[in-house]
Short mmCIF file of C-alpha atoms (C1' of nucleotides) in Angstrom, two decimals:
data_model
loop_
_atom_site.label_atom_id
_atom_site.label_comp_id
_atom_site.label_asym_id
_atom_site.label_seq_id
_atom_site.Cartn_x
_atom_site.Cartn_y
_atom_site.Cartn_z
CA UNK A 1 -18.42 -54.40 19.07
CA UNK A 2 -20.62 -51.39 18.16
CA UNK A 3 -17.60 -48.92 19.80
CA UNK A 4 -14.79 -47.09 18.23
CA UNK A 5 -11.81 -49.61 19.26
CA UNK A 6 -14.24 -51.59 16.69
CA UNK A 7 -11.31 -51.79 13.53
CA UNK A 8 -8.01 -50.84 12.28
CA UNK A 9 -9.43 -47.82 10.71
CA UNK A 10 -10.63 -44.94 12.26
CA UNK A 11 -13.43 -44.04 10.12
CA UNK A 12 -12.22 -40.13 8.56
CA UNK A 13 -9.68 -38.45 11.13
CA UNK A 14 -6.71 -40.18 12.72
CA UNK A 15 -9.29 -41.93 15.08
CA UNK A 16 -10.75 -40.95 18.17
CA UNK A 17 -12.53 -38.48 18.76
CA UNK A 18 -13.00 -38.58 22.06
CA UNK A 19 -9.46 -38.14 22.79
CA UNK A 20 -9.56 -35.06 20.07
CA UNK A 21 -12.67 -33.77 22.91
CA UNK A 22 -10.69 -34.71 25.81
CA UNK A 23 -7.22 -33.45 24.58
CA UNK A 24 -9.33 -29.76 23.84
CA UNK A 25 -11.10 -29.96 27.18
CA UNK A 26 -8.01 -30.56 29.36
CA UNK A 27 -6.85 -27.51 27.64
CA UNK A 28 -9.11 -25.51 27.59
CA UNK A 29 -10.58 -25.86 31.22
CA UNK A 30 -7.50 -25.17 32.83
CA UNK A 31 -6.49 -21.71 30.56
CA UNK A 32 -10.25 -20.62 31.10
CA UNK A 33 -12.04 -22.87 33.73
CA UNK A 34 -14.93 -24.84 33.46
CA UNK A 35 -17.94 -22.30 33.14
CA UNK A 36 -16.21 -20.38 30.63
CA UNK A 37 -15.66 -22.62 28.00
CA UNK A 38 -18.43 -23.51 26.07
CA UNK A 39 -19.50 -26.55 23.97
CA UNK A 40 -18.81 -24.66 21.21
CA UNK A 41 -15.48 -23.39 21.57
CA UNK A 42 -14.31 -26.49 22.89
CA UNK A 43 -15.92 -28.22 19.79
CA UNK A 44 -14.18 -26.32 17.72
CA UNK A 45 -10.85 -26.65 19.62
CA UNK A 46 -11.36 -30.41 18.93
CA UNK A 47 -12.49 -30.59 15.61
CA UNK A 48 -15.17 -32.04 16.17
CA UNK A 49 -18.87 -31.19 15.31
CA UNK A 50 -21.26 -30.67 18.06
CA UNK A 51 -22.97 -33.26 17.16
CA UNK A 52 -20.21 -35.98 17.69
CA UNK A 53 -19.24 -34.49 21.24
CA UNK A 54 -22.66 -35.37 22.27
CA UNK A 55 -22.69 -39.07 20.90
CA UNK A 56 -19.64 -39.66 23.23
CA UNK A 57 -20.67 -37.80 26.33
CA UNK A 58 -23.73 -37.81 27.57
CA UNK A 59 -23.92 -33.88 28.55
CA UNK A 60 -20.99 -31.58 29.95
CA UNK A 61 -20.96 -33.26 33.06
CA UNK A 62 -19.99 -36.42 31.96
CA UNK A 63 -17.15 -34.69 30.21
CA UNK A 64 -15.91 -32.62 33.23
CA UNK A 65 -16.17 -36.01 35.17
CA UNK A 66 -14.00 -37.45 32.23
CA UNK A 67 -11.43 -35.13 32.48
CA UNK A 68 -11.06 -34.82 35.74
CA UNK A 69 -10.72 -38.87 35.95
CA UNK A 70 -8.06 -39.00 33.37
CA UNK A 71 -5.93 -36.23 35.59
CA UNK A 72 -5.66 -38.41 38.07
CA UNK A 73 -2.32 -40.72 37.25
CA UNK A 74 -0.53 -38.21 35.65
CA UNK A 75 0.23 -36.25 38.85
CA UNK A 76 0.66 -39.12 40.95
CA UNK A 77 3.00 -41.35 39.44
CA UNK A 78 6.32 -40.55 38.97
CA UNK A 79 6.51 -39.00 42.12
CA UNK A 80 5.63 -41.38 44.68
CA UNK A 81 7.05 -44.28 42.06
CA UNK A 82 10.46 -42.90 42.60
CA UNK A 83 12.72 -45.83 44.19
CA UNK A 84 15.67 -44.20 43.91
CA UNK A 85 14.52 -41.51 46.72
CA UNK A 86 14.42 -42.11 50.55
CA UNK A 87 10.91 -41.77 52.36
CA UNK A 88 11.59 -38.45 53.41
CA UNK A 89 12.95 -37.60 50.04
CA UNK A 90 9.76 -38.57 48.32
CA UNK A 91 7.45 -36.86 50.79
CA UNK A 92 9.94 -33.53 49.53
CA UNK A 93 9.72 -34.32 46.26
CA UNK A 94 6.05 -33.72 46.08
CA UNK A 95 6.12 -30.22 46.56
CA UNK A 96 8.45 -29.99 43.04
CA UNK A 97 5.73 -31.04 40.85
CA UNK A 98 4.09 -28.12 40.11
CA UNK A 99 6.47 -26.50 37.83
CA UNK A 100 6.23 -29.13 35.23
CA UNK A 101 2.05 -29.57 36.39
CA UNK A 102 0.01 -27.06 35.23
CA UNK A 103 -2.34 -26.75 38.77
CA UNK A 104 -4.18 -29.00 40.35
CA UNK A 105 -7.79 -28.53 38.57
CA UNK A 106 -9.30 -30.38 41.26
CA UNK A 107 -9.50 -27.25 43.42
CA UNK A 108 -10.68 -25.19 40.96
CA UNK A 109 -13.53 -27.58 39.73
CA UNK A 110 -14.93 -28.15 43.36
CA UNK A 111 -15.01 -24.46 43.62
CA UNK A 112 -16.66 -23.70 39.77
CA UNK A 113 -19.21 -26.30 40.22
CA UNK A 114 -20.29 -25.30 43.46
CA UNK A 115 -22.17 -28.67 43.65
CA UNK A 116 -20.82 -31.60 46.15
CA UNK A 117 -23.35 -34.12 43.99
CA UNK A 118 -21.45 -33.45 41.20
CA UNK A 119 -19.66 -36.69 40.36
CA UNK A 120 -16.38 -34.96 39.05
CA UNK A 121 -16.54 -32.93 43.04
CA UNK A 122 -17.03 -36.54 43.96
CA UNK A 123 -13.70 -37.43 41.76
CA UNK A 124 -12.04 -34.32 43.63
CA UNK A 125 -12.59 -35.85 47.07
CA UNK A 126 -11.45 -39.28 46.23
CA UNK A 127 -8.28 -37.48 44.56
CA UNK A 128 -7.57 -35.75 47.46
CA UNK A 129 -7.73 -38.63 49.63
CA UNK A 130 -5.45 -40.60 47.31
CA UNK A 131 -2.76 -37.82 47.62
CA UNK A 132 -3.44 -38.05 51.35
CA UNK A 133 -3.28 -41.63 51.28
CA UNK A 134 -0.07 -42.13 49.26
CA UNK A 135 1.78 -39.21 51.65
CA UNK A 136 0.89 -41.23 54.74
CA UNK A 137 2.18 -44.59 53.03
CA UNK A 138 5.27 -42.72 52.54
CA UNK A 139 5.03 -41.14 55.66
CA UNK A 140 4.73 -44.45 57.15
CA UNK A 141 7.63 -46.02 55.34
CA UNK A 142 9.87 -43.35 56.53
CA UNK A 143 9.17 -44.01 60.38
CA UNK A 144 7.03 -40.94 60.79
CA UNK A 145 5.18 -41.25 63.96
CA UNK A 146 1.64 -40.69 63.31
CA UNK A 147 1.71 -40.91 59.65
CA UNK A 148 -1.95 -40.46 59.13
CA UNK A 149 -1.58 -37.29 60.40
CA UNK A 150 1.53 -36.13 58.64
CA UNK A 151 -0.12 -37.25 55.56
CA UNK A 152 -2.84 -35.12 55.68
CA UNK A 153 -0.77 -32.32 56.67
CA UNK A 154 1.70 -32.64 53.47
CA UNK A 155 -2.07 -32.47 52.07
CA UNK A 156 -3.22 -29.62 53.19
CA UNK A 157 0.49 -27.85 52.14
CA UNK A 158 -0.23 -29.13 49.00
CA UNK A 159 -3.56 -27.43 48.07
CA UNK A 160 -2.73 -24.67 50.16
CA UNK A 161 0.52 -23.93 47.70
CA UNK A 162 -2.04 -24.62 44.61
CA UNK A 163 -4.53 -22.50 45.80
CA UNK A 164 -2.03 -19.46 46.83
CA UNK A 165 -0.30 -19.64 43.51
CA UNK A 166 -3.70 -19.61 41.94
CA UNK A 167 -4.64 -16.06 43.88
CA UNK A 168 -1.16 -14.59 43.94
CA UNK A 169 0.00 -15.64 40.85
CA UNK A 170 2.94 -16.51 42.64
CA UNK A 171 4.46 -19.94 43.06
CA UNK A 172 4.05 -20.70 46.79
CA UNK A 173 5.54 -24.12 46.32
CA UNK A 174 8.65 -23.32 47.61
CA UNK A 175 7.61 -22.12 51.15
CA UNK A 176 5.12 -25.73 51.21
CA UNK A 177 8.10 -27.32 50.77
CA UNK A 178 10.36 -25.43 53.83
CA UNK A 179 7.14 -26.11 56.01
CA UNK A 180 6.80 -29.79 54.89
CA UNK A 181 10.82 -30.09 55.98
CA UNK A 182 9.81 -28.58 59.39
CA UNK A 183 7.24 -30.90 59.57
CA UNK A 184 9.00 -33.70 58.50
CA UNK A 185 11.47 -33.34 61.09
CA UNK A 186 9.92 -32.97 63.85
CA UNK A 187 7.53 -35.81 63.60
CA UNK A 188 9.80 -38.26 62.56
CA UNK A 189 12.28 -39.73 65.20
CA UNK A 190 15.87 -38.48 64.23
CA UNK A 191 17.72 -39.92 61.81
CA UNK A 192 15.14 -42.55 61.16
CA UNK A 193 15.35 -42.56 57.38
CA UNK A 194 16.30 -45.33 55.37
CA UNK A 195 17.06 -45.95 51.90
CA UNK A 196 14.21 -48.31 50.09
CA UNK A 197 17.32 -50.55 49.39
CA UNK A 198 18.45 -50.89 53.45
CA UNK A 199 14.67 -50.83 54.14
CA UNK A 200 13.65 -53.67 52.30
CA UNK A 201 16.39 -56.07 52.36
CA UNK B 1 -24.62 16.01 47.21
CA UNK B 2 -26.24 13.55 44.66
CA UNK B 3 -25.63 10.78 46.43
CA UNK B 4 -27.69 8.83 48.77
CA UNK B 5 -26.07 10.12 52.00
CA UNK B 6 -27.69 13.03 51.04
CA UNK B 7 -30.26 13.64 53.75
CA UNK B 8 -32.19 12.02 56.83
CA UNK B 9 -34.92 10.62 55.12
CA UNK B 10 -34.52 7.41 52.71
CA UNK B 11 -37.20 8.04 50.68
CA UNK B 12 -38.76 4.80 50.37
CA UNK B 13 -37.53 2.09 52.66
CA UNK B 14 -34.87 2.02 55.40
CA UNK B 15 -32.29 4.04 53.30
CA UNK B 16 -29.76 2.56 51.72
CA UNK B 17 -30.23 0.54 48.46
CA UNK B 18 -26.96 -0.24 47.97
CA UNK B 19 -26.43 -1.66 51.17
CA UNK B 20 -29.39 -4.04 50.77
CA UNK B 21 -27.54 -5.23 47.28
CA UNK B 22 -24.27 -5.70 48.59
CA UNK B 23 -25.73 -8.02 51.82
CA UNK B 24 -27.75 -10.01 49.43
CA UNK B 25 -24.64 -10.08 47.46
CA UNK B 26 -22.60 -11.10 50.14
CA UNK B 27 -24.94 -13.91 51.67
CA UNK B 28 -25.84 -15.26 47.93
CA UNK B 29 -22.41 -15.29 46.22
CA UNK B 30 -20.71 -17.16 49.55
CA UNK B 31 -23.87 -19.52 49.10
CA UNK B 32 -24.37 -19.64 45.54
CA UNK B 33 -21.14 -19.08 44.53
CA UNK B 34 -20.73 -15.78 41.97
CA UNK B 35 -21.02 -16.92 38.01
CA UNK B 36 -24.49 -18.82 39.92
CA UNK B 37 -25.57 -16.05 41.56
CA UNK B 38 -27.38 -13.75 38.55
CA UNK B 39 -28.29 -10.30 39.06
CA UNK B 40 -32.72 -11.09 39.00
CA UNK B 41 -32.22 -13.13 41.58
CA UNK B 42 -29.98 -10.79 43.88
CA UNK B 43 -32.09 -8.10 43.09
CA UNK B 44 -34.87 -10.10 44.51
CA UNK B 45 -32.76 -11.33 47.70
CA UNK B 46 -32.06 -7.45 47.74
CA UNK B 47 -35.84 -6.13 47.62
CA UNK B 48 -34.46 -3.77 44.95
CA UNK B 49 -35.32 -3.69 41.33
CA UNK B 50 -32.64 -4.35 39.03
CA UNK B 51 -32.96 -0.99 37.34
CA UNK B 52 -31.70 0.67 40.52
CA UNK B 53 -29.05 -2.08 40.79
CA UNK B 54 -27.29 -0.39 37.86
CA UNK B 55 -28.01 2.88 38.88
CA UNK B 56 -25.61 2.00 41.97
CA UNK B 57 -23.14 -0.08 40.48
CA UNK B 58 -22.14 -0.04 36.48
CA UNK B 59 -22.08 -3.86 36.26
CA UNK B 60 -21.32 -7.00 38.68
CA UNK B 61 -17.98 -6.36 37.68
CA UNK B 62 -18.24 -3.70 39.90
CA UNK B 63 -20.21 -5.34 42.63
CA UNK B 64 -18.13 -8.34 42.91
CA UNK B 65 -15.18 -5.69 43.60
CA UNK B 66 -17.47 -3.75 46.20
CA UNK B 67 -18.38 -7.08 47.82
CA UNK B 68 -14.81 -8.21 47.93
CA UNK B 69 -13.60 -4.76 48.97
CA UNK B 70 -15.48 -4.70 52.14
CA UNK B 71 -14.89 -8.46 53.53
CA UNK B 72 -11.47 -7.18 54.17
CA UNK B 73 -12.09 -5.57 57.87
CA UNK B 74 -14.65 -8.50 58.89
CA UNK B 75 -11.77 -11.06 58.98
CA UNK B 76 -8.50 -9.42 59.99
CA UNK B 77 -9.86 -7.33 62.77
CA UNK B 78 -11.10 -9.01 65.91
CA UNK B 79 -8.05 -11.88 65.32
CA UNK B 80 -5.51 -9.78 65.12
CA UNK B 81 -7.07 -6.66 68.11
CA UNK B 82 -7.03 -9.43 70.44
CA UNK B 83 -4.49 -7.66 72.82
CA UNK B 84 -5.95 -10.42 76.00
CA UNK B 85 -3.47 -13.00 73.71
CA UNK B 86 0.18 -13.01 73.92
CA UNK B 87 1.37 -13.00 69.95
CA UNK B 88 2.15 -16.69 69.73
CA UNK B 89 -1.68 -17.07 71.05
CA UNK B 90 -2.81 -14.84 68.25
CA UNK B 91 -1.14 -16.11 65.46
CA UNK B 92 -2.81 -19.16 66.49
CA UNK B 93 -6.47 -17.71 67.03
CA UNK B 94 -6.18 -17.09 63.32
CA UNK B 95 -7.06 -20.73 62.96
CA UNK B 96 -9.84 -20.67 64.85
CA UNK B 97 -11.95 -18.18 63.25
CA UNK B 98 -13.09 -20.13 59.74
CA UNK B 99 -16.50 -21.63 62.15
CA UNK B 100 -17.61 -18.39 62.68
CA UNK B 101 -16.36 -16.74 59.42
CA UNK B 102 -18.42 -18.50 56.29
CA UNK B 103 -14.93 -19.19 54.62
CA UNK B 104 -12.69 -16.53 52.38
CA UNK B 105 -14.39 -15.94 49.26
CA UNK B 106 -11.00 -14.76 47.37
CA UNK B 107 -9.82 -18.04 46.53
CA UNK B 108 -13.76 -18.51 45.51
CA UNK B 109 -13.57 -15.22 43.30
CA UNK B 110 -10.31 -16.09 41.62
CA UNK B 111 -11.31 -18.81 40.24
CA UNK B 112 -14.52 -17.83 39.13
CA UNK B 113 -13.77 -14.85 37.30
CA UNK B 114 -10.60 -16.18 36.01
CA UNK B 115 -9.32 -12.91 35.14
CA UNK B 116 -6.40 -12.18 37.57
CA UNK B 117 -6.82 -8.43 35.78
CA UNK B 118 -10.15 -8.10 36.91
CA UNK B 119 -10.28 -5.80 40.22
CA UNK B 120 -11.55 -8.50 42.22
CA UNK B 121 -8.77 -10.36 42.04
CA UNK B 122 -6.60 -7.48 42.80
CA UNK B 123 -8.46 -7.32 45.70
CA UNK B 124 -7.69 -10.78 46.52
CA UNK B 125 -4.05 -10.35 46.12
CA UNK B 126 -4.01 -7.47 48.57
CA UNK B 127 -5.87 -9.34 50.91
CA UNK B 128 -3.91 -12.14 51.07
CA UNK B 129 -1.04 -10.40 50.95
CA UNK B 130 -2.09 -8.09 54.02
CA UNK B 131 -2.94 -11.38 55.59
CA UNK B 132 0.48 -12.36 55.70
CA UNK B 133 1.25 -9.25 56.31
CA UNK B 134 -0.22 -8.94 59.52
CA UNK B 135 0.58 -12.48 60.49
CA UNK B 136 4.34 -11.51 60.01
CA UNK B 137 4.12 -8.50 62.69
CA UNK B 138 2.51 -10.56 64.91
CA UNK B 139 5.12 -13.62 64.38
CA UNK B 140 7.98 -10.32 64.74
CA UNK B 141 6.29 -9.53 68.10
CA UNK B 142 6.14 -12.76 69.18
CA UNK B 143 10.34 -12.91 68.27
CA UNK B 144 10.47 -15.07 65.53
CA UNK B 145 13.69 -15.54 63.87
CA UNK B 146 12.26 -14.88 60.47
CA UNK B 147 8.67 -13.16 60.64
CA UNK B 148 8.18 -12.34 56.96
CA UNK B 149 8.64 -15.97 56.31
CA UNK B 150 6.45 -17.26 59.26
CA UNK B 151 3.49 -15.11 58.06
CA UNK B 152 4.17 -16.01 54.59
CA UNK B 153 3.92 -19.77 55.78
CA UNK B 154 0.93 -19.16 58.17
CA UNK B 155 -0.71 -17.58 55.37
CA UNK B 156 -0.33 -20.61 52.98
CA UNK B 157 -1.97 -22.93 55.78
CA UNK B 158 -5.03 -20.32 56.14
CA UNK B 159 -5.46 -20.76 52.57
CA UNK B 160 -5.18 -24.63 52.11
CA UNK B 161 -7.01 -24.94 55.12
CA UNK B 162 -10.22 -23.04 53.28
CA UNK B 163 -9.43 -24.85 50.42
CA UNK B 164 -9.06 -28.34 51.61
CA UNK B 165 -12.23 -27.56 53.20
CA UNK B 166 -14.16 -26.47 50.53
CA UNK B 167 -13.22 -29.84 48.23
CA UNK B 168 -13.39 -32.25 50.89
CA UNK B 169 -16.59 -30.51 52.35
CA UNK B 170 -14.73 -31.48 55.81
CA UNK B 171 -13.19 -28.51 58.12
CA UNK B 172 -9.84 -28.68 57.73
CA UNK B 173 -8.22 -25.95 59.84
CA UNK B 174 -7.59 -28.00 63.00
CA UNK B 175 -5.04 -29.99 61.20
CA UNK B 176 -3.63 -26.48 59.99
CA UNK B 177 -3.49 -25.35 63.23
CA UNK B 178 -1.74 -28.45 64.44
CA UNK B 179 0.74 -27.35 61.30
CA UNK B 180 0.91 -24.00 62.56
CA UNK B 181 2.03 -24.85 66.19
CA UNK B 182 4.76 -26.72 65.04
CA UNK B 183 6.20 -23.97 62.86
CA UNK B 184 5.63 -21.52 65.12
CA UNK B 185 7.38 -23.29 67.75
CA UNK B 186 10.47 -24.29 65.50
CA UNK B 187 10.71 -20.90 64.57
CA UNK B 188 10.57 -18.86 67.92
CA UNK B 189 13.54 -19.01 70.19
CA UNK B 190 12.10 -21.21 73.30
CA UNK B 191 9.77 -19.95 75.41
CA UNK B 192 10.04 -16.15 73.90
CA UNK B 193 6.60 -15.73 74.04
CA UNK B 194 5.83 -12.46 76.41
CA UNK B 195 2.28 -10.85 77.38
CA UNK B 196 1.40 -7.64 75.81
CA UNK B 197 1.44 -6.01 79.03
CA UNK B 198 4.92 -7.21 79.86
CA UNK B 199 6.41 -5.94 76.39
CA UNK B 200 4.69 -3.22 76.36
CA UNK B 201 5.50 -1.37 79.84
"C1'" DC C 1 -48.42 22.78 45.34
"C1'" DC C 2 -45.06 21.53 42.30
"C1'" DG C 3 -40.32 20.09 41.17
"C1'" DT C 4 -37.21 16.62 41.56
"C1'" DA C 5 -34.66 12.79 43.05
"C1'" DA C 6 -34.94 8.03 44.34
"C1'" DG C 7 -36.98 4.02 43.25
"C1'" DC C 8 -40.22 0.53 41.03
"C1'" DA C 9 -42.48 -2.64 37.45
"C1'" DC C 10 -42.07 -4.54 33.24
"C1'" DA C 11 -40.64 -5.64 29.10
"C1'" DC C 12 -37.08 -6.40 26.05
"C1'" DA C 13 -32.61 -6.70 23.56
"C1'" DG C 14 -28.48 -9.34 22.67
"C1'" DG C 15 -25.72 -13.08 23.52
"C1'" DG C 16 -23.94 -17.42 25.21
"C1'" DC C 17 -25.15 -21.57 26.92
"C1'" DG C 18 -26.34 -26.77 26.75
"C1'" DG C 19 -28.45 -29.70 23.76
"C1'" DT C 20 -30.99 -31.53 19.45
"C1'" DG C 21 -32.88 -32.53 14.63
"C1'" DT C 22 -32.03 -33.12 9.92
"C1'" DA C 23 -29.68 -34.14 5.98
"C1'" DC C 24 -25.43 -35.48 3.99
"C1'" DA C 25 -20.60 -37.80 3.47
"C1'" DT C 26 -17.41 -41.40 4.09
"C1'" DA C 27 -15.55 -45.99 4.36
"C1'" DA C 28 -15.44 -50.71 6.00
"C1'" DC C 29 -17.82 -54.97 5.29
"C1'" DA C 30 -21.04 -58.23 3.34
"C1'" DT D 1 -23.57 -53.18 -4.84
"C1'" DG D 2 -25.81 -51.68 -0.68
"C1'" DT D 3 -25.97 -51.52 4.39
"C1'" DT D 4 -24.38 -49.70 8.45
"C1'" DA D 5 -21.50 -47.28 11.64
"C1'" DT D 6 -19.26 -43.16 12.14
"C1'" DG D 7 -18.88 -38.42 11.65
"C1'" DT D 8 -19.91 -33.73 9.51
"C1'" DA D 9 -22.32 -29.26 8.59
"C1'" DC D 10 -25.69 -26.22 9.96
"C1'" DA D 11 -29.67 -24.58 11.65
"C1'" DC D 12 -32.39 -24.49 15.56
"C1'" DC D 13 -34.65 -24.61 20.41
"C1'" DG D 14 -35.33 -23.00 25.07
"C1'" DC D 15 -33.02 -21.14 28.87
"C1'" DC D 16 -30.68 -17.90 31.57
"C1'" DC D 17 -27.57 -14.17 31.74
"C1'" DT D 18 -26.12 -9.17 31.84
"C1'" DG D 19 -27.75 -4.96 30.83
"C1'" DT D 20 -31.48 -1.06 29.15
"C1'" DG D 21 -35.46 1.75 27.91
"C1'" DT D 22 -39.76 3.46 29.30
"C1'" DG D 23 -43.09 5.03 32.03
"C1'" DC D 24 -45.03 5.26 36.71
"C1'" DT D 25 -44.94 6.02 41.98
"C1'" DT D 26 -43.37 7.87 46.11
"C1'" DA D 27 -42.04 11.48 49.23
"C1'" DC D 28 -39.15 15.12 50.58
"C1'" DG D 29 -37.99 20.25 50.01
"C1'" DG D 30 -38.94 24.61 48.75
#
DNA sequence: CCGTAAGCACACAGGGCGGTGTACATAACA
DNA sequence: TGTTATGTACACCGCCCTGTGTGCTTACGG
């Protein structure tokens, strides 16, 4: 029982902080990326001494790998948990994220560390096959025909929009969206789209 | 006449200092990545000392610009000059090219520098945007109903095809070519696909 | 033969970085 | 009361980075 979660307390602040580093970093990294935001600043975003970050993370790394682990439910629940939508609905629905989530970081991380090893690239590649994963399961549940495939297509939009808005500055969203309709279309059979209700009963 | 194009010799070595730093440049920051690459060890790759590395460009600022500035012609020409291809086979040719093309460095640069001020990533927007530029004449010669937004949509799979590829260290353009021959076949009136010669005479 | 431009070698400044060492403060608990 | 876990404040280290200052070498051109 040596760890925070230890008492009712919380010691001086209003307890954790770790969640005071990770709260800062997930800030931080995304306005100014990885490599540009020191320990320091990002101390100081926290309010937190040096010192402390480095009795809860190990180095940097571990923290990158942190907050790239924590990213991962918030983007994709409440899109693929959405019952009330159709299959085909839910595969759409993806692409209308992006205004309420700031950018995938996942993209941007792979790219800043450079490093495949790293384990937060490593976190990036299971990410991305989760997304891929979870579109084929829909894909699948609204009668696509190969939904493997379509899943890794609705994929590949998805970073492609991310990574386009990121360059342009532009959201690309929108046109991911009129391709993932084309391609929704034409690889499921007509008309083959069921509400979860109809489906399931 | 100050500049190096100045007479037939070289002076020292085979002329052309600059050129040396912006190949090392090129080969090092699509290896390395830029923020890794630092300017000792390009002026090493280069043979050059660093001194005369700032006597040819003010900072890396400036070279990162320079090197961006001149990947333009390497990619667009020779995928878009093929005149052997009938339009619909070019605009898919452009998803062939990543093997022998290292893989665009402007999604690379705009995230590094993080600056979408800095010229680089000016230069990436007009890149990408001349991309889908030239993507949307070829999808008007090939008689698509809507060629801005074809190109704009081809475009977007070029760039989550490098992108996808670069976080899932896997080559990802096939499947965005697959993407791309269903758009382009949704969006061209059936079988309007003519040889050069024949629309051209 | 000398001037001059291009380039080199080397050292160094200034700063940010990740990371640490030391000494001190707080508050629960015994 | 004192111990211990937690956290702070602050200085510090070594490293690498961009960028310069200084003096020396090379080789063409007149």
């Amino acid at each position: 029982m040596t760890e925070l979660e230890k008492g009712p307390t919380g010691r001086r602040r209003g307890r954790g902080a770790r969640e005071r580093i990770l709260g800062a970093a997930q800030q931080l990294f995304r306005e100014q990326g990885i490599n540009r935001t020191g320990m320091d600043q990002l101390c100081a975003a926290a309010e937190v001494s040096k010192r402390t970050a480095y009795q809860h993370f190990t180095g940097k790394d571990e923290l990158v790998a942190e907050y790239l682990r924590r990213f991962d439910p918030s983007v994709l629940s409440g899109v693929f948990d959405r019952t009330d939508l159709t299959p085909r609905e839910r595969l759409l629905a993806a692409f209308d994220i992006p205004a309420t989530t700031p950018l995938c970081p996942y993209i941007g991380a792979a790219v800043e560390l450079h490093d495949p090893l790293h384990p937060a690239s490593q976190y990036a590649r299971d990410y991305k096959k989760a997304v891929a994963a979870r579109l084929a399961d829909a894909a699948r549940e609204a009668g696509a025909a190969d939904p493997e495939q379509l899943g890794e297509q609705l994929a590949l939009l998805l970073d492609g929009a991310a990574a386009r808005t990121r360059v342009l500055n532009a959201d690309a969203f929108p046109t991911a969206a009129a391709i993932a309709a084309v391609l929704i279309d034409s690889a499921i059979p007509a008309g083959d789209d069921r509400r979860p209700a109809e489906a399931s009963s």
